PDB file of C-alpha atoms and ligand atoms in Angstrom:
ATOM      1  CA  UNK A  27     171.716 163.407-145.801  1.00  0.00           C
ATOM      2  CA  UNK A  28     170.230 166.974-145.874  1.00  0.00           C
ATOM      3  CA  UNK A  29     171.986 168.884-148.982  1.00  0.00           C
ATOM      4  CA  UNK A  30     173.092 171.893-148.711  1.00  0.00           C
ATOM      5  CA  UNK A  31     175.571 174.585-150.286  1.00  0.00           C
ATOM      6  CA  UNK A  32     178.352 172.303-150.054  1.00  0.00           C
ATOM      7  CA  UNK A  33     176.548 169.724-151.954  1.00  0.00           C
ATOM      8  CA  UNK A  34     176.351 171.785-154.785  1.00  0.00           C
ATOM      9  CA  UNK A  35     179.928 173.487-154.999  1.00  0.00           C
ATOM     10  CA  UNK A  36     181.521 169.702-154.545  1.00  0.00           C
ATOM     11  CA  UNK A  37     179.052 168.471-157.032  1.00  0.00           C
ATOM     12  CA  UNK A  38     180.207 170.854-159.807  1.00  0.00           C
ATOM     13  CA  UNK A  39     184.267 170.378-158.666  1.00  0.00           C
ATOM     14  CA  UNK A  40     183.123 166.211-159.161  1.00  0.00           C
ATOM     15  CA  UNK A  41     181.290 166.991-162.469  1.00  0.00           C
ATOM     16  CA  UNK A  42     178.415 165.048-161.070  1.00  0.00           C
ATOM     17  CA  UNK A  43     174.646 166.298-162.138  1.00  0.00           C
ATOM     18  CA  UNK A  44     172.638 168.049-159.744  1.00  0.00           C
ATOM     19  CA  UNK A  45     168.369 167.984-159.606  1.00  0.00           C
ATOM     20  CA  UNK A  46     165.918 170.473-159.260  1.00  0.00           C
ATOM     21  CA  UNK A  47     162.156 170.859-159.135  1.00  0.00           C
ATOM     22  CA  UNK A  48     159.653 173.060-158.048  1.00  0.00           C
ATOM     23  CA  UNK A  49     157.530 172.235-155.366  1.00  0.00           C
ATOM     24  CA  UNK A  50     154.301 174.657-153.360  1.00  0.00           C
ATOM     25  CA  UNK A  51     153.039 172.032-150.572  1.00  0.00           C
ATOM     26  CA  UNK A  52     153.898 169.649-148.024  1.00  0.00           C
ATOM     27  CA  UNK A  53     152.726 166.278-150.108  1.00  0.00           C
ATOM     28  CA  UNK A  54     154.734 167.366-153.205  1.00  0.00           C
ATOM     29  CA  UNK A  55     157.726 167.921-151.217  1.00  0.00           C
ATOM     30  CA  UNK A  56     157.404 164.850-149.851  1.00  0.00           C
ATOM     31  CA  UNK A  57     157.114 162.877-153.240  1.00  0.00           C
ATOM     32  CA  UNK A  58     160.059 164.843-154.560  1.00  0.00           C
ATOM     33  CA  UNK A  59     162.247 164.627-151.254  1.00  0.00           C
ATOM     34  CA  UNK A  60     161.414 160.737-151.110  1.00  0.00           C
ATOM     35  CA  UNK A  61     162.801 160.596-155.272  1.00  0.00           C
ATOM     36  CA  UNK A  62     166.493 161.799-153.700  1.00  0.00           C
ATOM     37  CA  UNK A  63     166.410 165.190-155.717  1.00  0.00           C
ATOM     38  CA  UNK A  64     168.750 167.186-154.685  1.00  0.00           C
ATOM     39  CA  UNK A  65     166.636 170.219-154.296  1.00  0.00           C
ATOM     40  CA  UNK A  66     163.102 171.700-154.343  1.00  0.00           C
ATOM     41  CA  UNK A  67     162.269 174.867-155.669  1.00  0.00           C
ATOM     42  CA  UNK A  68     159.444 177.008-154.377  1.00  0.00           C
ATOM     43  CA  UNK A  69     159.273 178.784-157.596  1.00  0.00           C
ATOM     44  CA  UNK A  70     157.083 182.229-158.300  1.00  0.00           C
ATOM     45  CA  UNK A  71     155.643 179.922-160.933  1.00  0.00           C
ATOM     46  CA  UNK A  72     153.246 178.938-158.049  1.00  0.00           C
ATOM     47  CA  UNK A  73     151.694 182.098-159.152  1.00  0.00           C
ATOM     48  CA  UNK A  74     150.549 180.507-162.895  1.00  0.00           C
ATOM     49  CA  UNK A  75     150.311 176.892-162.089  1.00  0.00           C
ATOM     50  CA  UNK A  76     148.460 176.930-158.363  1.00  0.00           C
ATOM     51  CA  UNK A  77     147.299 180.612-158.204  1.00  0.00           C
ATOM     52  CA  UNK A  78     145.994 180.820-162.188  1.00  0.00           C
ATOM     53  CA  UNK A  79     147.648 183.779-162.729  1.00  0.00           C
ATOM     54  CA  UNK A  80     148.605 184.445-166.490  1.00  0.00           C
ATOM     55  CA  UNK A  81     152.376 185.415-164.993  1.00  0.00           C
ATOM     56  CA  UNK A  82     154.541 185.489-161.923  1.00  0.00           C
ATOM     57  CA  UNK A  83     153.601 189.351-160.840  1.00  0.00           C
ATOM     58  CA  UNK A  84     150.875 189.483-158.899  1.00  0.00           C
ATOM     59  CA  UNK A  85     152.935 187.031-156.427  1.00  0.00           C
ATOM     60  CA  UNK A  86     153.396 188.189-153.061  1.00  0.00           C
ATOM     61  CA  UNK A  87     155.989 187.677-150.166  1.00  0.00           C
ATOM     62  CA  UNK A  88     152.978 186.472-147.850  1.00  0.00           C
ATOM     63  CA  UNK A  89     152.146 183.750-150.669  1.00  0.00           C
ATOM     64  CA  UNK A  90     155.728 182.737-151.242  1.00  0.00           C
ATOM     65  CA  UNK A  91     156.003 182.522-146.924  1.00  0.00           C
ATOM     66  CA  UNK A  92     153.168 180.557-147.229  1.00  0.00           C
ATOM     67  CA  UNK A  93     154.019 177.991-149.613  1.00  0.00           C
ATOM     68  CA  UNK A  94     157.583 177.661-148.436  1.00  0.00           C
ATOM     69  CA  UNK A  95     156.272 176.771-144.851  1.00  0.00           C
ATOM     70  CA  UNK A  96     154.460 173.254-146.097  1.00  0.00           C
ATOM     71  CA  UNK A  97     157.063 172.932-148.631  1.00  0.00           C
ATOM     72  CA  UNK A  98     159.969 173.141-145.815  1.00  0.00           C
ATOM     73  CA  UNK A  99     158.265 170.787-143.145  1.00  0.00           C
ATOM     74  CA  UNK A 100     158.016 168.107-145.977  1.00  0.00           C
ATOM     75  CA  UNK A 101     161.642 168.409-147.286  1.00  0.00           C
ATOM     76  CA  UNK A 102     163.826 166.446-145.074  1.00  0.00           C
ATOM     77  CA  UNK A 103     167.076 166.228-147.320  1.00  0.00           C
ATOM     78  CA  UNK A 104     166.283 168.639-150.454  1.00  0.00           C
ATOM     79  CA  UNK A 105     167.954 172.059-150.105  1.00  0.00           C
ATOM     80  CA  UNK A 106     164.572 174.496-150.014  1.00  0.00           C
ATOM     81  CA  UNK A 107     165.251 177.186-152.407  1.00  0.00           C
ATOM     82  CA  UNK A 108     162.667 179.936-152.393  1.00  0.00           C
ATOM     83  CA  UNK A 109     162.066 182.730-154.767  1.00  0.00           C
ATOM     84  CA  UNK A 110     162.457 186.318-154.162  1.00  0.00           C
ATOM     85  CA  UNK A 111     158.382 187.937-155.902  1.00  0.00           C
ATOM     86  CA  UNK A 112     158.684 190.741-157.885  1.00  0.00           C
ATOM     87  CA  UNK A 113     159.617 193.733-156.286  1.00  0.00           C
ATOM     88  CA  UNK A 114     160.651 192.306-152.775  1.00  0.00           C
ATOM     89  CA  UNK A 115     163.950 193.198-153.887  1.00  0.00           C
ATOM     90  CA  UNK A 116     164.385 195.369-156.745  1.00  0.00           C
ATOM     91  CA  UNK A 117     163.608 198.869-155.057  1.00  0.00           C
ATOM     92  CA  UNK A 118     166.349 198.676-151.986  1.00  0.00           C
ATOM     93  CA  UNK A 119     169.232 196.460-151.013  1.00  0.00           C
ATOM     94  CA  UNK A 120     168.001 196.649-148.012  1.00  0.00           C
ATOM     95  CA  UNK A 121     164.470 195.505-148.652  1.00  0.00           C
ATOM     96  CA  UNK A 122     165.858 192.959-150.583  1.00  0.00           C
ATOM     97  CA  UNK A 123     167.469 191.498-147.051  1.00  0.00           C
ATOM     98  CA  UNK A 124     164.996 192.028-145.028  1.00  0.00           C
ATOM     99  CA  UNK A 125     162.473 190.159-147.503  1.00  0.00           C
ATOM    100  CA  UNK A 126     165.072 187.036-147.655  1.00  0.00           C
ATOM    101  CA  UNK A 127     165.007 186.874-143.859  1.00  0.00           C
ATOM    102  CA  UNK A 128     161.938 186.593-143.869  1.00  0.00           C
ATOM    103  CA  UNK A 129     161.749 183.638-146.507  1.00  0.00           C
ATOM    104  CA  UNK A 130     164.375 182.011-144.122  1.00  0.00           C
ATOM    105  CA  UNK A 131     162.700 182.651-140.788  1.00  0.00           C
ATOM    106  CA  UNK A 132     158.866 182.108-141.352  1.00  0.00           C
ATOM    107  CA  UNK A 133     159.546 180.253-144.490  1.00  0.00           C
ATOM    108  CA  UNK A 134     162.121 178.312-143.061  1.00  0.00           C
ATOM    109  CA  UNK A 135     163.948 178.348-146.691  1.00  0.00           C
ATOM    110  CA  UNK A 136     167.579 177.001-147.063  1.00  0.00           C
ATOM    111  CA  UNK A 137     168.404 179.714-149.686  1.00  0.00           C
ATOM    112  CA  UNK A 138     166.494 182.525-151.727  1.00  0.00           C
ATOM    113  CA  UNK A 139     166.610 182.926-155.217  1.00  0.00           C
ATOM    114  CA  UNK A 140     166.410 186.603-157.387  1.00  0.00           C
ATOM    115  CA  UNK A 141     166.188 187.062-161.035  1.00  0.00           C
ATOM    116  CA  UNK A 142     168.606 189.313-162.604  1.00  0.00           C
ATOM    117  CA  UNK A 143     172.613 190.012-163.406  1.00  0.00           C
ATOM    118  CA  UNK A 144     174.539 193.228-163.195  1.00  0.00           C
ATOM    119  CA  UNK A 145     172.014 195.296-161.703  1.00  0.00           C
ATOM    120  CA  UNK A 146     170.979 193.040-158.188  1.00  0.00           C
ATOM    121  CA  UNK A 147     174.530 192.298-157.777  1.00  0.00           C
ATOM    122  CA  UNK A 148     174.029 194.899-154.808  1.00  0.00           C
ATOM    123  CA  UNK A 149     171.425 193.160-153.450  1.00  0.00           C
ATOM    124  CA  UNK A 150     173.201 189.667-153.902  1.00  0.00           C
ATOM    125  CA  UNK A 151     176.020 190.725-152.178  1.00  0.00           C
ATOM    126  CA  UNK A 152     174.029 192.459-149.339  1.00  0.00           C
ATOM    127  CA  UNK A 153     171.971 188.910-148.702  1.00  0.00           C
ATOM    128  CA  UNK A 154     175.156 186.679-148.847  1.00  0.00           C
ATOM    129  CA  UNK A 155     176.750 189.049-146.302  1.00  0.00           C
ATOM    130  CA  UNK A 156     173.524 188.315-144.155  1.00  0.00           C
ATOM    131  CA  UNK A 157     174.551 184.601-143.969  1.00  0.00           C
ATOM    132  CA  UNK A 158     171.856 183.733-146.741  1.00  0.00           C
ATOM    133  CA  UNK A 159     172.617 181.790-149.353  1.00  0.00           C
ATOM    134  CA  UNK A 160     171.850 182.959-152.872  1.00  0.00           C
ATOM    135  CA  UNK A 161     171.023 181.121-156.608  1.00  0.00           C
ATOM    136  CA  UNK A 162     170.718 183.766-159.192  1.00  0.00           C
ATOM    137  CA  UNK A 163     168.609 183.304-162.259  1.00  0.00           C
ATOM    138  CA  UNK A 164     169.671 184.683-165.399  1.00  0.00           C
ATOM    139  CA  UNK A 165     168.348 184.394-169.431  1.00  0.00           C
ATOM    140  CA  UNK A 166     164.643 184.394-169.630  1.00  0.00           C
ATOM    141  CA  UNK A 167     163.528 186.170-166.171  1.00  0.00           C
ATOM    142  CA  UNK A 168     159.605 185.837-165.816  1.00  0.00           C
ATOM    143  CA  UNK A 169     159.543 188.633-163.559  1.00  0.00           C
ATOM    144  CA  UNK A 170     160.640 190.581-166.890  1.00  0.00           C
ATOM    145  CA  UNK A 171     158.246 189.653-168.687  1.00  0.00           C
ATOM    146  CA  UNK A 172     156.956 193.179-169.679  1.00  0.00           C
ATOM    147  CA  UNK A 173     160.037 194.462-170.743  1.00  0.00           C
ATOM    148  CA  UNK A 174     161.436 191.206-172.929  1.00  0.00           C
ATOM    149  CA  UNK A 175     157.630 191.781-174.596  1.00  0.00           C
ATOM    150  CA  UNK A 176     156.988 188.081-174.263  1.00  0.00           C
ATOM    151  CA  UNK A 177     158.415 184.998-173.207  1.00  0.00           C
ATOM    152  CA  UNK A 178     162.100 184.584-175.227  1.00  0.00           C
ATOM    153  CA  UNK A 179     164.748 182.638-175.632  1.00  0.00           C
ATOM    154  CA  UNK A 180     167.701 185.082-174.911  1.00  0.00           C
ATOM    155  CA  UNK A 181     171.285 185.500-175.397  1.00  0.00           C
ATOM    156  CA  UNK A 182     170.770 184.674-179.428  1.00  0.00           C
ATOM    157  CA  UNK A 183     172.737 188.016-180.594  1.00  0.00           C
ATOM    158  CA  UNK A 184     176.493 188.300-180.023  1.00  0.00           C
ATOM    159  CA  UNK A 185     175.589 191.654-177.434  1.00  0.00           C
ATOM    160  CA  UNK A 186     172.829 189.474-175.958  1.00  0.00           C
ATOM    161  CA  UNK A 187     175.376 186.637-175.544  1.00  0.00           C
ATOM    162  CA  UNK A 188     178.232 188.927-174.030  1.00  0.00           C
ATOM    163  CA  UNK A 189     175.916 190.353-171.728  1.00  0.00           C
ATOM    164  CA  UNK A 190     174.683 187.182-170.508  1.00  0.00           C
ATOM    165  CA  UNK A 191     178.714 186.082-170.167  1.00  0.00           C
ATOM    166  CA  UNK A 192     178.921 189.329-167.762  1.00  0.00           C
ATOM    167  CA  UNK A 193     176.387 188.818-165.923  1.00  0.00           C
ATOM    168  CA  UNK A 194     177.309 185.321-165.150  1.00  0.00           C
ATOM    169  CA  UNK A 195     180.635 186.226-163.741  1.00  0.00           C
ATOM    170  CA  UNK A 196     178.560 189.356-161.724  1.00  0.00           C
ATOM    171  CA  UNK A 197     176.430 187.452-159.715  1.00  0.00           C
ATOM    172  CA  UNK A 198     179.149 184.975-159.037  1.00  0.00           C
ATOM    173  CA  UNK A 199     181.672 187.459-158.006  1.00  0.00           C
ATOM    174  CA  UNK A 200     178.634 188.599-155.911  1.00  0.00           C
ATOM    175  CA  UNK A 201     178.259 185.329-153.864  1.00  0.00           C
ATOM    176  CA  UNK A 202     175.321 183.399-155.746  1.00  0.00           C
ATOM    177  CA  UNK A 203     176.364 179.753-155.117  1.00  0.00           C
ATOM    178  CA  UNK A 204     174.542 178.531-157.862  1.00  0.00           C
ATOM    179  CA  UNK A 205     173.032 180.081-161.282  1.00  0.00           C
ATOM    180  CA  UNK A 206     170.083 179.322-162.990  1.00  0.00           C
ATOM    181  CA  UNK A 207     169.827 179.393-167.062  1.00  0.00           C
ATOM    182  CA  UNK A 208     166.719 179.801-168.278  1.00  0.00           C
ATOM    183  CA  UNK A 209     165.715 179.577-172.073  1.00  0.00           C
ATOM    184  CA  UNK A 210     168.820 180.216-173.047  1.00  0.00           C
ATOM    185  CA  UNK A 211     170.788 178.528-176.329  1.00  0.00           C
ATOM    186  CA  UNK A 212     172.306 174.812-175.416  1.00  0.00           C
ATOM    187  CA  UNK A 213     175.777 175.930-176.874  1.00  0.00           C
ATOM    188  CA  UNK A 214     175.774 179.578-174.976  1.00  0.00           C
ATOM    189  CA  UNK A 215     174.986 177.864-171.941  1.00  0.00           C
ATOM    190  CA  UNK A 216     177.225 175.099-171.969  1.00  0.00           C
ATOM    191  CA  UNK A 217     179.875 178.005-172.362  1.00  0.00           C
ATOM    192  CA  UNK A 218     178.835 179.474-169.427  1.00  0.00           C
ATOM    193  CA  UNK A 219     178.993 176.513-167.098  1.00  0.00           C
ATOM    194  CA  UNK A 220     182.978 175.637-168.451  1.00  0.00           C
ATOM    195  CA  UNK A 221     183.586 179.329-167.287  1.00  0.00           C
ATOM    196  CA  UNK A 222     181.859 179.278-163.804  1.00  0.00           C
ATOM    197  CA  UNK A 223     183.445 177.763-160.762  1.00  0.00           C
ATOM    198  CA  UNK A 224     179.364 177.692-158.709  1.00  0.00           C
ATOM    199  CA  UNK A 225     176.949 175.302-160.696  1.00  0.00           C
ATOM    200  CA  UNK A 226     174.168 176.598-163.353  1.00  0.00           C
ATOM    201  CA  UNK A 227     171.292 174.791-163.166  1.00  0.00           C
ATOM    202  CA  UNK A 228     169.361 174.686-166.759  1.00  0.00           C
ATOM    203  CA  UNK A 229     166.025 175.501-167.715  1.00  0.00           C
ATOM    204  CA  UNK A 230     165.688 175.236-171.744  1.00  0.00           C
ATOM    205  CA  UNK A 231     169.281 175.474-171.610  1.00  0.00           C
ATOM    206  CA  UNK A 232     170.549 172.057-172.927  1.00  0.00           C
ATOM    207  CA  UNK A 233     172.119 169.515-171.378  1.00  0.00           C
ATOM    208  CA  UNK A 234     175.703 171.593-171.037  1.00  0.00           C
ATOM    209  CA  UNK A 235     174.542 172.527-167.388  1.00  0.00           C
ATOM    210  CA  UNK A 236     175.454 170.868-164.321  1.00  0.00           C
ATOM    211  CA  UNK A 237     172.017 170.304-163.685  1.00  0.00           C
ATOM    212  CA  UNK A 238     168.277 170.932-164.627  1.00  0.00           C
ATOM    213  CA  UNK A 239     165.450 172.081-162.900  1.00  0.00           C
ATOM    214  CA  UNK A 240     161.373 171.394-164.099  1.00  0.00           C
ATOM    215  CA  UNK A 241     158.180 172.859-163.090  1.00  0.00           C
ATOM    216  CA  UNK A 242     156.937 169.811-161.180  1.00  0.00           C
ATOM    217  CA  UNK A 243     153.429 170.252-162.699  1.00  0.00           C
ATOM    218  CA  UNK A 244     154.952 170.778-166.254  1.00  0.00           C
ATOM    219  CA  UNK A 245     157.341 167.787-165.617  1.00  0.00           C
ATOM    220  CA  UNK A 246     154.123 165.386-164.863  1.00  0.00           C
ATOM    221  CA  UNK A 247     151.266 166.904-166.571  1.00  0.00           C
ATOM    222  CA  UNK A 248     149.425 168.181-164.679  1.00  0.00           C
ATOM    223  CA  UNK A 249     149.354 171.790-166.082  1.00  0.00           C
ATOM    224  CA  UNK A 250     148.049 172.452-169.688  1.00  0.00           C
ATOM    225  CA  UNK A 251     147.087 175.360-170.110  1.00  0.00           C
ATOM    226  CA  UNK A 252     150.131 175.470-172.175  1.00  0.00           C
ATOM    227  CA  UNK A 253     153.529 173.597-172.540  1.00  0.00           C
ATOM    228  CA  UNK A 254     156.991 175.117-173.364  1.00  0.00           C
ATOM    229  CA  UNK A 255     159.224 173.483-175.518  1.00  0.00           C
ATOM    230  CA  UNK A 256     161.619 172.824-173.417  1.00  0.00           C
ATOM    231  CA  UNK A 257     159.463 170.754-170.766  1.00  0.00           C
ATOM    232  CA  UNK A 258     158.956 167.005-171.194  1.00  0.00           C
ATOM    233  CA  UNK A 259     155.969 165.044-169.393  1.00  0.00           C
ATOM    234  CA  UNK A 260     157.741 162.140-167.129  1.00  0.00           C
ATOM    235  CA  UNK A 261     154.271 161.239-166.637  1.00  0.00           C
ATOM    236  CA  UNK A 262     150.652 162.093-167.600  1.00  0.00           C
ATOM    237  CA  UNK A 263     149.420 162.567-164.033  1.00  0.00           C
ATOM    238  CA  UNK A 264     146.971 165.064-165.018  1.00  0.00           C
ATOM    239  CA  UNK A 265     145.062 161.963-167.090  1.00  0.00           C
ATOM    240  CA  UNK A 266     145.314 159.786-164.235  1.00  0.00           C
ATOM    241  CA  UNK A 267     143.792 161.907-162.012  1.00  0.00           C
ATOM    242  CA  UNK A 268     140.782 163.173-164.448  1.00  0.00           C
ATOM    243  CA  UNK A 269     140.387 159.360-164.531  1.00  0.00           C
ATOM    244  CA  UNK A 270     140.160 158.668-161.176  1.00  0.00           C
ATOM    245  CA  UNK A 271     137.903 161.434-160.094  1.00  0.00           C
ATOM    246  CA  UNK A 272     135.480 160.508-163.160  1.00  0.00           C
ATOM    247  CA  UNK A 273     135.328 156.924-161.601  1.00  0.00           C
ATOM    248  CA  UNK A 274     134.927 158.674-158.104  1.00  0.00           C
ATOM    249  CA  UNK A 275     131.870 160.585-159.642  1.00  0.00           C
ATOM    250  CA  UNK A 276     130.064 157.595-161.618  1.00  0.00           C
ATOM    251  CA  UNK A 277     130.774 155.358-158.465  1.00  0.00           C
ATOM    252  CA  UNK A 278     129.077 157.968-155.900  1.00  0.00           C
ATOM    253  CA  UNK A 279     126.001 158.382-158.640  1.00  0.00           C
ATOM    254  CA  UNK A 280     125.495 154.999-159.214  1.00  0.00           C
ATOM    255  CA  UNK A 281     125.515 153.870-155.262  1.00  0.00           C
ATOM    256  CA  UNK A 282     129.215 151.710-155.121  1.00  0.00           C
ATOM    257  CA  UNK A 283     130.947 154.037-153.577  1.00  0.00           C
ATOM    258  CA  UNK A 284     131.348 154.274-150.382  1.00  0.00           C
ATOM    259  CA  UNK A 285     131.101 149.872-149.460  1.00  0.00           C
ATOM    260  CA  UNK A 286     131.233 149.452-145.982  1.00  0.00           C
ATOM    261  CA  UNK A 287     134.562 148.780-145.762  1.00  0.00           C
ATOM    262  CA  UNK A 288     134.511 152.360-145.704  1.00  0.00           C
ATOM    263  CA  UNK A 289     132.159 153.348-143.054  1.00  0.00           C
ATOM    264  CA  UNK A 290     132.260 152.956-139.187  1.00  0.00           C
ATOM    265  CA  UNK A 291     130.411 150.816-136.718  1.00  0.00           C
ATOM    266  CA  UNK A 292     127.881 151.115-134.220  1.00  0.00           C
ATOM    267  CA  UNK A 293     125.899 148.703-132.235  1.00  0.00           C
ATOM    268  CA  UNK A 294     122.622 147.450-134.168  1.00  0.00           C
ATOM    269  CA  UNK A 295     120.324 147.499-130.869  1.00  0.00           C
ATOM    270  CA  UNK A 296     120.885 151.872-130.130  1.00  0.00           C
ATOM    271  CA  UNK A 297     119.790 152.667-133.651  1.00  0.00           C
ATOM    272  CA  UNK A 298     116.833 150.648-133.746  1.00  0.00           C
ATOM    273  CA  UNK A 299     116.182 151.794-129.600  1.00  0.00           C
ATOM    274  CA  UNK A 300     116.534 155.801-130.871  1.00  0.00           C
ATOM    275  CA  UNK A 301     114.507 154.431-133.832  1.00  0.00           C
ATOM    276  CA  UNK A 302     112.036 153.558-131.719  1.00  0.00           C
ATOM    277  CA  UNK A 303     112.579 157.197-129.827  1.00  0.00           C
ATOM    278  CA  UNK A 304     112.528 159.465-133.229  1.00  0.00           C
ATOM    279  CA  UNK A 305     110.295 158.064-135.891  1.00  0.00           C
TER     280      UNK A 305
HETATM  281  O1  KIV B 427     159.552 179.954-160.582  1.00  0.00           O
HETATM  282  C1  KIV B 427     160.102 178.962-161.080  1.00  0.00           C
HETATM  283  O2  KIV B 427     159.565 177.844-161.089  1.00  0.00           O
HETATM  284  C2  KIV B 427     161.421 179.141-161.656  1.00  0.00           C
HETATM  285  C3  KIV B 427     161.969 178.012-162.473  1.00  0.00           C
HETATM  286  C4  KIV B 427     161.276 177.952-163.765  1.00  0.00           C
HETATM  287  C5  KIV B 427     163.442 178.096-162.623  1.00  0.00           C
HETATM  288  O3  KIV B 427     162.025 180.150-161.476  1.00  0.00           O
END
């Protein structure tokens, strides 16, 4: 059964758990699809962990388009959440709707996702009007990264906290159906979800949310060029695969790879006729 909005909103009135995790390309969507996840996230975080980027900046609408086309022919029942780069919607509400059409028509995305409280509730507002569904993402903001000078936990002061509070109720008042807490004190956040009536989905937020999302090459280790606290490795794929491809290397080197299981047939008699032709 394909999830969708309703999913979410009748998961939180149950009090049952929802899943999250990023995904870029058709095979990953797949695996995480196949796992029953609720949903996959096409995350800006593409831009550190597939582009190499040292932040989620430089990300563009044509690579986000991109990514979310493999990501939404693999996902048969996840709900296909796609981020909103930096600056597709910050200068103009309507920018901001044009730029989630276009994640929804070429990217084929179920909903969009835009960091920020109080001050995109315009634009949130504008895009739900447009029949798009929208998941906010409040606390640590990536896209932000400039002007929190580094990558913070937030919400730790009692303004920091009250803003955070505000903002919640913003962005739900301004349609998101879902909210996403990132890096953001277990207790705070658990406060937050016991005042919302959509779903927060956690990030380094504890286990108060109604659900949790994971950077799918964080989650399996895969990525190391470093590891936030807040991640833990459900796997260490990133070993098995530097395994496998060192046995690929020492088996092509020392002549047992390929075996001719591998290879393809062809009657004996024309090779040694064009044998005979050639050489
Ligand atoms: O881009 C991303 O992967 C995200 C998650 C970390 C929530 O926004």
């Amino acid at each position: 059964m394909k999830n969708t909005v309703s999913t979410f909103l009748n998961a939180k009135q149950k009090g049952e758990k929802l899943t999250m995790i990023t995904a870029y390309d058709y095979s990953a969507a797949k695996l995480v699809d196949a796992a029953g996840v609720n949903s996959i996230l096409v995350g800006d975080s593409l831009g550190n962990v597939i582009l190499g980027y040292e932040d989620t900046l430089s990300v563009t609408m044509e690579d986000m388009i991109h990514h979310a086309k493999a990501v939404s022919r693999g996902a048969k029942e996840c709900l296909v959440v796609v981020d909103m780069p930096f600056m597709s919607y910050q200068v103009s509400v309507s920018e901001a709707v044009t730029n989630a059409g276009r994640l929804m028509k070429e990217g084929r995305a179920n909903a969009v996702k835009l960091e920020g409280g109080l001050s995109i509730c315009p634009q949130i507002r504008a895009i739900t009007d447009a029949g798009i569904p929208v998941v906010a993402h409040l606390g640590l903001t990536p896209q932000s990264v400039n002007a929190f000078g580094g990558y913070k936990v937030q919400g730790k002061t009692e303004a920091a906290a009250r803003r955070l509070i505000q903002d919640a109720f913003a962005v739900q008042e301004a349609g998101a159906f879902c909210i996403v807490l990132e890096c953001v004190p277990a207790e705070l956040a658990g406060l937050i979800t016991g005042l919302m009536s959509v779903p927060t989905i956690g990030i380094g937020a504890g286990a108060g949310c109604d659900g949790q999302v994971l950077v799918f090459h964080d989650m399996l280790g895969i990525f190391s060029d470093y590891t936030p606290k807040f991640v833990k490795h459900f796997a260490e794929v990133g070993s098995v695969i530097t395994e496998a491809l060192r046995s690929y290397d020492s088996q092509v080197r020392d002549g047992s790879f390929p075996e001719e299981k591998h290879g393809y047939m062809i009657d004996h008699e024309i090779v040694e006729k064009l044998k005979g032709e050639f050489s």
